XYZ file of C-alpha atoms in Angstrom:
596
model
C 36.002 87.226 -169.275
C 35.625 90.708 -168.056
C 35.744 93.172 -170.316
C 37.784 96.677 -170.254
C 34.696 98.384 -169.960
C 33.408 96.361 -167.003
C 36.569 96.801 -165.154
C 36.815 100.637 -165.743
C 33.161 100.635 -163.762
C 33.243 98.548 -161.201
C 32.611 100.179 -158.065
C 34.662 97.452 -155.362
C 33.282 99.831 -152.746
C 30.155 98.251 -153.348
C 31.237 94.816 -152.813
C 32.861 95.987 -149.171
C 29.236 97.213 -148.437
C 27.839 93.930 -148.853
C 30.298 92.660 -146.992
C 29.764 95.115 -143.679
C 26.367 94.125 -144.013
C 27.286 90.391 -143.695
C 29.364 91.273 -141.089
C 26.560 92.461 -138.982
C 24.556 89.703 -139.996
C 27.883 87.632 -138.459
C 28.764 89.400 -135.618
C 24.569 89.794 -134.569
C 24.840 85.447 -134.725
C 27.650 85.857 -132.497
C 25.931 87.675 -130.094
C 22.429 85.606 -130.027
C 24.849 82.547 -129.446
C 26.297 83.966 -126.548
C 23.664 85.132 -124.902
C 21.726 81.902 -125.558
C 24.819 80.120 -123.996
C 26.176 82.071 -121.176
C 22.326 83.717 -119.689
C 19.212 82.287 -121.200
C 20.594 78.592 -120.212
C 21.673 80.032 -117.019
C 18.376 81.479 -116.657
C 16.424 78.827 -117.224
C 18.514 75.704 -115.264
C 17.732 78.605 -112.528
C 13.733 78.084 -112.566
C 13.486 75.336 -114.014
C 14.235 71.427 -113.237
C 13.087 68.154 -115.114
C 11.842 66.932 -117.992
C 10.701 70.652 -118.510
C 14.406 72.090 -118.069
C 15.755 68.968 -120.451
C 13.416 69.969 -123.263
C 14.054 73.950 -123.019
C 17.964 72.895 -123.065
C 17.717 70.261 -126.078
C 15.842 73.132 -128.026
C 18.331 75.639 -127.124
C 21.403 73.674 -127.922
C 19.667 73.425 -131.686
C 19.189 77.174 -131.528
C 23.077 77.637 -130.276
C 24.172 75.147 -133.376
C 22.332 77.142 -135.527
C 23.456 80.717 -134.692
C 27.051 79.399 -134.830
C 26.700 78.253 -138.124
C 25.677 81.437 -139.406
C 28.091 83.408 -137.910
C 30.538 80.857 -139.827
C 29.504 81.210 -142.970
C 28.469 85.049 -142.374
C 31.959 85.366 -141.645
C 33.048 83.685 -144.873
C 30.304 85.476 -147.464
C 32.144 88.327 -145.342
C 35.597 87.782 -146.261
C 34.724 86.341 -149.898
C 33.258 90.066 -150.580
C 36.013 92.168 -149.330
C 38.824 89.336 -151.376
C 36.895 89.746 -154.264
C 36.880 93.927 -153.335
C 40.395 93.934 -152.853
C 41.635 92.144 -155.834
C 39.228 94.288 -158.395
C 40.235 97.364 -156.711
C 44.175 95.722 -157.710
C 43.319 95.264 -160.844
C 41.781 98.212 -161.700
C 44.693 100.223 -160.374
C 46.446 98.659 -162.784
C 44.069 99.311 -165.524
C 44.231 102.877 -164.846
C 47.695 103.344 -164.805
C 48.497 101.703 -168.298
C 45.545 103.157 -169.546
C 47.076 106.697 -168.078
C 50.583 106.129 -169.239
C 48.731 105.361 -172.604
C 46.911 108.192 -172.937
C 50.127 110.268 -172.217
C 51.814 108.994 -174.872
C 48.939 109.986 -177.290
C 47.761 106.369 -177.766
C 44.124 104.993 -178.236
C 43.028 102.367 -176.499
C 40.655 100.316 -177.765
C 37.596 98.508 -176.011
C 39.323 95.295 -176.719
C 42.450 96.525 -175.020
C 44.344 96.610 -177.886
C 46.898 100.187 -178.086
C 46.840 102.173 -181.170
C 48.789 104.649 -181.929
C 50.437 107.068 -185.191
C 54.134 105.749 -185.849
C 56.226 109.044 -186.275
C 58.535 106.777 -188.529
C 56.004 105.578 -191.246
C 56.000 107.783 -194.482
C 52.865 109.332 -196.382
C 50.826 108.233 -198.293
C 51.553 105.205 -196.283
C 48.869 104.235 -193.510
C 50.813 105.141 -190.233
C 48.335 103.652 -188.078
C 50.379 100.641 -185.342
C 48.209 98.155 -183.067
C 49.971 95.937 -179.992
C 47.818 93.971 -178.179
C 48.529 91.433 -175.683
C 48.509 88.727 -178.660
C 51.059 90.944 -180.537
C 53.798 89.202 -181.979
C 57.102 89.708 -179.950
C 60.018 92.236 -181.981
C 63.321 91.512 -180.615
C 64.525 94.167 -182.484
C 62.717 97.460 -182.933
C 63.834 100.449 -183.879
C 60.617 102.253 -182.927
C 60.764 103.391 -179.711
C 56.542 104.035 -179.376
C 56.041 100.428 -180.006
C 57.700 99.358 -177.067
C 55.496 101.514 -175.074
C 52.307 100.875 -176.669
C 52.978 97.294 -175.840
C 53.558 97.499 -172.770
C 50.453 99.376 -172.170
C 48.761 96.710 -173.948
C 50.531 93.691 -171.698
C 49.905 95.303 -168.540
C 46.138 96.206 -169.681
C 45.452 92.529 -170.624
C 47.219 91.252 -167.372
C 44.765 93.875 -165.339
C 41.757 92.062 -167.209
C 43.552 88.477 -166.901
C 43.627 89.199 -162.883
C 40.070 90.327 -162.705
C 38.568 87.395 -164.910
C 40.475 84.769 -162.171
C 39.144 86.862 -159.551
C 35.694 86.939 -160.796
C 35.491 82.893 -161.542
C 37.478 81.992 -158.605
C 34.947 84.363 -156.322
C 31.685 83.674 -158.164
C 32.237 79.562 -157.139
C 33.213 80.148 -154.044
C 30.145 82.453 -153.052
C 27.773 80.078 -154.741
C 28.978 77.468 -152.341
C 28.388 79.166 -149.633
C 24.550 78.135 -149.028
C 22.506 76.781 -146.408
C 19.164 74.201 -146.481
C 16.142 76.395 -145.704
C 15.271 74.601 -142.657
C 15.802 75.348 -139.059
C 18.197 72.354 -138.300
C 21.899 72.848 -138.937
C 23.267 69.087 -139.532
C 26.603 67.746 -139.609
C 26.321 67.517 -143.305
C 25.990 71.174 -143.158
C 29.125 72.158 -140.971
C 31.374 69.307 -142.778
C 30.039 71.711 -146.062
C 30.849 75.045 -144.297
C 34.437 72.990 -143.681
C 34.601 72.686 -147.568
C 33.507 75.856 -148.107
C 36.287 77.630 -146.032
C 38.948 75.276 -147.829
C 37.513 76.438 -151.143
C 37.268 80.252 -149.864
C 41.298 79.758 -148.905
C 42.191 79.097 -152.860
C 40.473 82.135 -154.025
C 41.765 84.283 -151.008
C 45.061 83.716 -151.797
C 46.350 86.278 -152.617
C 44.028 88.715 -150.019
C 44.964 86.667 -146.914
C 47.994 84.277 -146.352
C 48.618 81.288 -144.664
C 51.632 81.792 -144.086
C 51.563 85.923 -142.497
C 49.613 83.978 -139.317
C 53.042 84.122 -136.973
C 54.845 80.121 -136.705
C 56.921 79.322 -133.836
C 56.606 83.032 -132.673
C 56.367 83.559 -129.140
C 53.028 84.877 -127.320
C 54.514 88.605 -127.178
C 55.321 88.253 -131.118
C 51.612 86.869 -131.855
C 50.011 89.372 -129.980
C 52.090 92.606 -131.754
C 51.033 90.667 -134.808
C 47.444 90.154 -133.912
C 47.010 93.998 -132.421
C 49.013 95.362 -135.981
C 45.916 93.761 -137.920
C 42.613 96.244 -137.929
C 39.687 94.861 -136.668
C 38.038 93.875 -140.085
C 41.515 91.875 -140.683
C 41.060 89.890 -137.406
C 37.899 89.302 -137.791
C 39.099 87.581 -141.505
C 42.036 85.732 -140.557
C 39.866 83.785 -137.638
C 36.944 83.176 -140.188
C 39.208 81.785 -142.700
C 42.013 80.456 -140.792
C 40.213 79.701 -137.471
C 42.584 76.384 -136.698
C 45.760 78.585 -136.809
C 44.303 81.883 -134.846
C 43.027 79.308 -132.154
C 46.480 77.535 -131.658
C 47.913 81.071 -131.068
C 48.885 81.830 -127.455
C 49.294 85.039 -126.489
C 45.790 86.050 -127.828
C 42.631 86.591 -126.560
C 40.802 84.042 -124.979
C 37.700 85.046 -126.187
C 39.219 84.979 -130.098
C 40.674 81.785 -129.583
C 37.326 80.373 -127.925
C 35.127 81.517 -130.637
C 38.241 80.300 -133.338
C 38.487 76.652 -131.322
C 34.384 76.488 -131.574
C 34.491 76.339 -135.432
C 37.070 73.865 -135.181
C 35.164 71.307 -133.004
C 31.947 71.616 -134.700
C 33.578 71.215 -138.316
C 35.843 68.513 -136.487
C 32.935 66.494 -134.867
C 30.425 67.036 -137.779
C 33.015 65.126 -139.951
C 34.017 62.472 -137.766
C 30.564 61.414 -137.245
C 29.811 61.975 -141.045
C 32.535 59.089 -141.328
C 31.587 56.824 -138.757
C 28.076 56.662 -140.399
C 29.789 55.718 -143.642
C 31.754 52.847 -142.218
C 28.520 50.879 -142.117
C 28.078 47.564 -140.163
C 30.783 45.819 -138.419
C 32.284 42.877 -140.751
C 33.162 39.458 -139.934
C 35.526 39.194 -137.484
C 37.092 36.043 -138.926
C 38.181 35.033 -142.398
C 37.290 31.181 -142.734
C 40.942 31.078 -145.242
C 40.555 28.417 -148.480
C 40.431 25.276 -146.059
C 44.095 24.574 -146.001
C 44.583 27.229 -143.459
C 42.549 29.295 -141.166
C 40.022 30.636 -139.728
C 42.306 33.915 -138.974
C 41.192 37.038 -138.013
C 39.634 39.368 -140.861
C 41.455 42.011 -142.046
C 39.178 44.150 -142.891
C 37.787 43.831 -139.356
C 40.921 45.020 -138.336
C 41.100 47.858 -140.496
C 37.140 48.863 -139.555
C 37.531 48.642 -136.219
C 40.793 50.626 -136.157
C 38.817 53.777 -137.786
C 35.616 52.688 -135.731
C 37.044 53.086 -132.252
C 39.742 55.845 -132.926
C 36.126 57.810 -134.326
C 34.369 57.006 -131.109
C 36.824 58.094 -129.035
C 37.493 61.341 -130.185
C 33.994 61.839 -130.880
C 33.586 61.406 -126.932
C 36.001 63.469 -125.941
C 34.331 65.977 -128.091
C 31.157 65.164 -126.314
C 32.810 65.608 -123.211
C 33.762 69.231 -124.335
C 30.119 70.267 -125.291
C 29.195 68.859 -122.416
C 30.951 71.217 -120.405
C 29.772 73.992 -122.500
C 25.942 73.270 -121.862
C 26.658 73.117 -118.111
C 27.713 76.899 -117.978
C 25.229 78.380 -115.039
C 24.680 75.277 -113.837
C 25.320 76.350 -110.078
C 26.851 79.211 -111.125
C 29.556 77.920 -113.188
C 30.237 80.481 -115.343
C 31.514 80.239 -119.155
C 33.848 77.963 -120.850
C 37.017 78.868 -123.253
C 37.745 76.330 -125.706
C 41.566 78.430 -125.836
C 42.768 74.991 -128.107
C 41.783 71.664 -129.717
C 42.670 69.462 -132.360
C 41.435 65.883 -132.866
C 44.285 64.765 -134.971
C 46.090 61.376 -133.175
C 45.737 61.683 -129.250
C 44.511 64.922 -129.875
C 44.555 68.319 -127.535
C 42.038 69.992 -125.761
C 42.355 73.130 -123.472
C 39.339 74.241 -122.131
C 38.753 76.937 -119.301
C 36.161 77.470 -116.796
C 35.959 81.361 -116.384
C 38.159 83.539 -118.787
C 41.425 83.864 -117.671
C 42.278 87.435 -119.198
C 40.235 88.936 -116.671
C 40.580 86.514 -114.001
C 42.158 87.838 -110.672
C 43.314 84.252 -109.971
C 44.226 81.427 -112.682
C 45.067 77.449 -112.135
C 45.935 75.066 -115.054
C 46.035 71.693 -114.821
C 48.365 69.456 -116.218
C 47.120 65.631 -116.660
C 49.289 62.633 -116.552
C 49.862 59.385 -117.713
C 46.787 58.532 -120.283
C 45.650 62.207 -120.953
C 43.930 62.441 -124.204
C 41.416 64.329 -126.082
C 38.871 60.558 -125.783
C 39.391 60.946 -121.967
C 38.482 64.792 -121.437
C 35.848 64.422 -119.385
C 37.296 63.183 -116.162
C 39.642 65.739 -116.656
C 37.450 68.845 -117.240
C 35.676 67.669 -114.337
C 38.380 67.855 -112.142
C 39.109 71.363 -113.286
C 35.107 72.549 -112.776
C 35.289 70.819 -108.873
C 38.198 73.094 -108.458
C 36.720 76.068 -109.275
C 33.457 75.294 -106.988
C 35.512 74.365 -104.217
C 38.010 77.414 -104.673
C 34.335 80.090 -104.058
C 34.828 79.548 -100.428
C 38.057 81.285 -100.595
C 37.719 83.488 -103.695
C 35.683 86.664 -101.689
C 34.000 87.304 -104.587
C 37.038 87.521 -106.787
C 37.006 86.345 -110.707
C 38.794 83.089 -110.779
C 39.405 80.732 -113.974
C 40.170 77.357 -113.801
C 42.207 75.520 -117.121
C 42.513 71.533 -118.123
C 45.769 71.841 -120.312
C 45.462 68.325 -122.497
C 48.211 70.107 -124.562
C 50.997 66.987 -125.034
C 50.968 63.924 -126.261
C 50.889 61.867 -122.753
C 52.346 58.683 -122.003
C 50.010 55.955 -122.441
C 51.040 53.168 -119.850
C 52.087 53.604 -116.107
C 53.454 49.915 -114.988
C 55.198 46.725 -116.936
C 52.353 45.125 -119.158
C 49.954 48.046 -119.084
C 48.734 48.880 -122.418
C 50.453 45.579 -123.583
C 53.825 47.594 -122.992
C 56.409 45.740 -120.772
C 58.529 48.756 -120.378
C 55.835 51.587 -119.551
C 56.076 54.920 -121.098
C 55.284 56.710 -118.379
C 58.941 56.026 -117.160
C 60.581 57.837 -120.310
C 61.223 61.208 -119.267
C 60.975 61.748 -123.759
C 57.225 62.469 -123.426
C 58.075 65.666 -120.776
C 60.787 67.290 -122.942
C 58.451 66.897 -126.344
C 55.496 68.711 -123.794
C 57.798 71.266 -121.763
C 58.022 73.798 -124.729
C 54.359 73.664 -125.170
C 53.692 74.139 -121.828
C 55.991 77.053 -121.351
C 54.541 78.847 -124.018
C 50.885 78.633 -123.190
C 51.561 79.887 -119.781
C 53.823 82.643 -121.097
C 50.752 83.457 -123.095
C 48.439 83.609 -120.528
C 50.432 86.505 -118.672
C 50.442 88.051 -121.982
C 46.778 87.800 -123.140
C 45.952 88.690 -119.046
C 48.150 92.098 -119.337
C 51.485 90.886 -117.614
C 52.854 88.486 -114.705
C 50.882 90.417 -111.919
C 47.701 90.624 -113.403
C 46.532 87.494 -112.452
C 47.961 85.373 -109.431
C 48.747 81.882 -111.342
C 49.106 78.013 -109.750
C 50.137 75.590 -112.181
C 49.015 71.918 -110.890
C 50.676 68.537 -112.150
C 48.915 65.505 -111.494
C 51.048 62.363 -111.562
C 53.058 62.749 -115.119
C 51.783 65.700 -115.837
C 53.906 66.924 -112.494
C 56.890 65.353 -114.840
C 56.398 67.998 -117.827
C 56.330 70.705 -114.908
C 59.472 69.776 -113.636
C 61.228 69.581 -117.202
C 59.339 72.878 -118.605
C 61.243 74.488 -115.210
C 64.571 73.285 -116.456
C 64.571 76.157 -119.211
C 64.058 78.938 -116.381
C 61.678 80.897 -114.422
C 58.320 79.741 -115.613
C 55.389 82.104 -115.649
C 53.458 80.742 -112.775
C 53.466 81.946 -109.235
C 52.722 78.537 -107.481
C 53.915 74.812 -108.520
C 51.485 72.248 -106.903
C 51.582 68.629 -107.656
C 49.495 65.549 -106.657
C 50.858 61.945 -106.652
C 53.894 62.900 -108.399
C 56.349 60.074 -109.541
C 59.513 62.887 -109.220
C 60.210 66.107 -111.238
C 63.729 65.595 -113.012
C 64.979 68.217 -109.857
C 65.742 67.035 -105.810
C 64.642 70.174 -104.796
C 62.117 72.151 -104.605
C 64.028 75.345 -104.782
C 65.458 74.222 -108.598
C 61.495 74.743 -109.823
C 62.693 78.370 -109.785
C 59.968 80.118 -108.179
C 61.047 79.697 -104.752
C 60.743 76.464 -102.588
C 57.918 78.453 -100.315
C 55.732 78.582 -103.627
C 55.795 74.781 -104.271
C 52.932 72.580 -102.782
C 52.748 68.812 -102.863
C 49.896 65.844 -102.340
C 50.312 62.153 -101.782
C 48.472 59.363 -100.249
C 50.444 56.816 -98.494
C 52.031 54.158 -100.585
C 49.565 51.489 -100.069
C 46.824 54.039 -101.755
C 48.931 55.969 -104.076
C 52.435 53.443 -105.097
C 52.958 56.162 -108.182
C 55.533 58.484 -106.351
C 57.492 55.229 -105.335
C 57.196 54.007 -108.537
C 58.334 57.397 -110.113
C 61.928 56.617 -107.653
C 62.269 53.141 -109.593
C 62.013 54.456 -112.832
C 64.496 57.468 -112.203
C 61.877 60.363 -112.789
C 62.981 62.416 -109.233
C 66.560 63.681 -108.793
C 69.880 62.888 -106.835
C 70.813 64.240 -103.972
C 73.363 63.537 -101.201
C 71.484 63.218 -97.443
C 69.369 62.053 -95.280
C 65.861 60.415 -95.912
C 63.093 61.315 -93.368
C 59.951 60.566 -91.887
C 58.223 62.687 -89.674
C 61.364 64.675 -88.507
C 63.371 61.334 -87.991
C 65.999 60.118 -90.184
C 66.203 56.675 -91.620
C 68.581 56.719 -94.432
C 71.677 58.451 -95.510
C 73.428 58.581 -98.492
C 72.561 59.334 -102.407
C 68.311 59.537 -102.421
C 66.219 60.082 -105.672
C 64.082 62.241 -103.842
C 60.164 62.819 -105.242
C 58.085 66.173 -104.310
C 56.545 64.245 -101.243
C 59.735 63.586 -99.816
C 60.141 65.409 -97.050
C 64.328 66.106 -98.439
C 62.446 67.253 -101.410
C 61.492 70.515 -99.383
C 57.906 71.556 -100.669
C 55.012 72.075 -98.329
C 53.387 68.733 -97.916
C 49.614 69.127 -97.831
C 47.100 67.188 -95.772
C 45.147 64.523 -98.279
C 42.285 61.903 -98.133
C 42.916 60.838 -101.287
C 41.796 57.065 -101.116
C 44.045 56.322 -104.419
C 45.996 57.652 -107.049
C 42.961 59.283 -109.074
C 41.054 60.834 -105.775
C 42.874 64.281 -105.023
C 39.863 66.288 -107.031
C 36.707 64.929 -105.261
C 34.953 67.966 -103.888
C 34.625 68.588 -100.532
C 37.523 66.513 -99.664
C 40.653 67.707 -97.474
C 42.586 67.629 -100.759
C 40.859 69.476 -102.634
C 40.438 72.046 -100.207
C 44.472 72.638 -100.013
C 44.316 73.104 -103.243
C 41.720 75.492 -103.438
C 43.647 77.127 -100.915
C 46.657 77.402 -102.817
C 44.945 78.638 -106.041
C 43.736 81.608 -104.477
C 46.596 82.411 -102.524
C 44.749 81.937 -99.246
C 48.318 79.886 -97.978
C 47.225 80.569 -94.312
C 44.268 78.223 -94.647
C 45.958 75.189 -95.871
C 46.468 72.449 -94.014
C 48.880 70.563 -93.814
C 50.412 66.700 -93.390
């Protein structure tokens, strides 16, 4: 319990001091990780190659891991400091004005808090000598008036002390928590601790930082006045404490939401793999039954391989995103933006090649059917071939290149794929849940790059993913200056004027039928839209009447690129025809494209 006397001294000042020291200690990790990331890894896949370049980069991944991890918990010793500051500094305001208002009344206060003062009431000889104290017996009716006073001097005293007792227990198990092994390996029983540690941090914070002041459902420009009202201290607090909710905010930074998302994935991953070690050894995979009926299939072999393979799938994807963060400088690539993730059912990942704030041109690619956090890979992949491809046309200029796995995509593209005999992929349900999503991230990339013209923008749609384009263009003008689609099976519009951005800024891919059957497909399950004319091929007309017309119809009225795409999934190999329209397009170098 903290005593009067203790509270009347404390100096929270020096707690904040601490606290700017561990921020320097935080901010320093920071640094060292960056640099270790984005130019000594660049440096060294530079000069060196082999086994000798595999062995710098394992050890430098360990140093990486470990400089994040104390920037984490830096950042939380940080913010533990200044909420234990802020709410002593609270209660001692409080102190000081009862004890104030006590001494103005002529009162004593007493070490134990207790209020003593001379009734004017009480007659001689008699002691007139009163006491209140918080454990004072309540008077409904009082004729005295100083007794009222005195005890509320003496409540608002003991609730001072009561408020910096729960501050100091709350503050003192929460900072002895937050420890580290002396070794030099950070393990993923130490980031799923720092994960327990900023959940434990987030009780005693409560009332320093809340949840629920992080904006919810605001748009980009109302996250961003938000996030530029805070002062830099408070930032710096909110993404240390709350780093899954500053990360999921578009409209900010993407070097706050990178560094946010990064805490995420290694808490995340550290966790996941914490609990695949603990499922043990695969059971039997049939139950022999009590010899009147079986064998059947075990179900608790069900059940572990349920949590088994949803584990390793999202612990690949996760792979797949480190992956793509250890490749920075490989052949120039430059830095990647982890600008949102979250692991939970399909899971999301956005991930950028390049920062788009500063970026003079930015692509984002939407994925289709199957698009999931476990499949990231092929995705990112694509995104990184883009942006090599695109330096032929880029002069130099700063481009970024974005996988947006930000929806819950359909799962199966055809009758009895994925066991489903009416495919998903033909419900337009999964493009109106994504279209809001989608909208907003790109409305907060204009805002986080400075405005509309900042940055020129092509949003790409492969197969579905060209679906949830057309849909997020059915609530207006999006904020993209190009619309460019590969294999698309139709986009909920006939033309390609409705995208709203002007039929000259939409671009469209597809292989002939026999290589690429989706955009036909996308016709039979009703994913293009009606209109009344004439069908064509090459200039000559072959059918008239209502058409569900797809983006690489020619009635559809969107340039219609050149490919070589040998099938459905080939529009991103580098050095192909395909994905040189596309880099084309993305830089705004229209004159070079080529076209069918």
């Amino acid at each position: 319990m903290v005593s009067l006397a203790q509270l009347r001294k404390v100096k929270p000042s020096e707690f904040e001091e601490a606290a700017d020291g561990w921020h320097k200690v935080s901010s320093a990790a920071g640094e060292a990780k960056d640099r270790v990331d984005n130019e000594i890894v660049a440096t060294l896949r530079r000069d060196l190659k082999g086994d000798v370049l595999d062995a710098a980069l394992g050890r430098l991944r360990r140093l990486s891991r470990n400089f994040q991890y104390t920037q984490v918990e830096s950042g939380l010793i940080r913010t533990a400091l200044n909420g234990l500051a802020s709410q002593l500094r609270s209660a001692q305001r409080k102190l000081n004005d009862a004890l104030a208002d006590a001494a103005a009344e002529n009162f004593s206060v007493k070490p134990d808090g207790s209020v003593h003062w001379v009734s004017q009431r009480a007659q001689m000889p008699l002691n007139p000598e009163q006491i209140a104290s918080a454990d004072s017996p309540k008077v409904l009716l009082n004729s005295d008036p100083q007794r009222g006073r005195a005890q509320d001097c003496a409540d608002r005293i003991a609730a001072a002390l009561k408020d910096a007792s729960e501050a100091d227990a709350h503050y003192s198990r929460t900072l002895d928590r937050l420890k580290a092994d002396n070794d030099l390996e950070v393990t993923d029983s130490d980031w799923a601790d720092a994960q327990r540690d900023m959940s434990s941090l987030r009780k005693s914070a409560g009332k320093y930082l809340q949840r629920d002041d992080i904006p919810k459902g605001k748009s980009p420009a109302e996250n961003t006045k938000w996030w530029q009202g805070l002062s830099p201290e408070e930032q710096d607090e909110y993404s240390s404490l709350f780093p899954a909710e500053i990360g999921a905010l578009d409209g900010l930074p993407a070097s706050v939401r990178d560094e946010a998302n990064r805490t995420v994935l290694d808490e995340t991953q550290a966790r996941m793999q914490l609990e695949l070690d603990r499922l043990g050894p695969e059971p039997p995979e049939y139950d022999p039954g009590d010899g009147h009926s079986g064998p059947y299939v075990s179900k608790k072999w069900e059940e572990w391989h349920k949590k088994h393979d949803f584990l390793k799938a999202q612990l690949q994807g996760m792979g797949a995103i480190q992956k793509r963060f250890e490749q920075t400088g490989f052949e120039g690539l430059p830095p990647a933006y982890l600008l949102g993730f979250d692991a939970e059912g399909k899971g999301r990942a956005i991930i950028a090649t390049g920062n788009p704030d500063t970026a003079k041109h930015t692509a984002v690619y939407v994925p289709g059917t199957g698009a999931k956090l476990a499949g990231a890979q092929g995705d990112i992949g694509r995104m990184t071939d883009l942006w090599y491809d695109s330096q032929q046309f880029a002069g130099g200029d700063e481009l970024s290149t974005i996988t947006w796995i930000g929806y819950d995509a359909p799962r199966s593209a055809y009758p009895g794929d994925k066991g489903d005999a009416v495919p998903e992929a033909s419900s337009v349900d999964w493009a109106n849940d994504a279209a809001p999503h989608l909208n907003r991230f790109m409305e907060g990339l204009h805002t986080a790059q400075g405005g509309s013209d900042a940055s020129h923008t092509t949003l790409i749609g492969h197969s579905y993913g060209s679906t949830v384009i057309g849909d997020a263009s059915l609530g207006g003008r999006m904020a993209t200056d190009d619309i460019l689609v590969a294999g698309s099976p139709g986009m909920l519009v006939p033309e390609a004027a409705d995208l709203g951005i002007g039929k000259e800024h939409v671009w469209s891919e597809a292989a002939s039928a026999d290589k690429d059957p989706v955009p036909l497909g996308g016709k039979i399950a009703g994913l293009g839209g009606w209109k009344w004319g004439a069908q064509y091929w090459h200039g000559v007309p072959y059918s008239y009447g209502p058409q569900e017309v797809v983006p690489s119809d020619e009635a559809f009225g969107a340039h219609r690129m050149s490919t070589d795409s040998p099938d459905h999934s080939g529009y991103w190999k580098r050095g192909s025809a395909s994905l040189w329209n596309q880099a084309a397009v993305a830089t705004g170098n229209y004159d070079r494209v080529k076209y069918d």
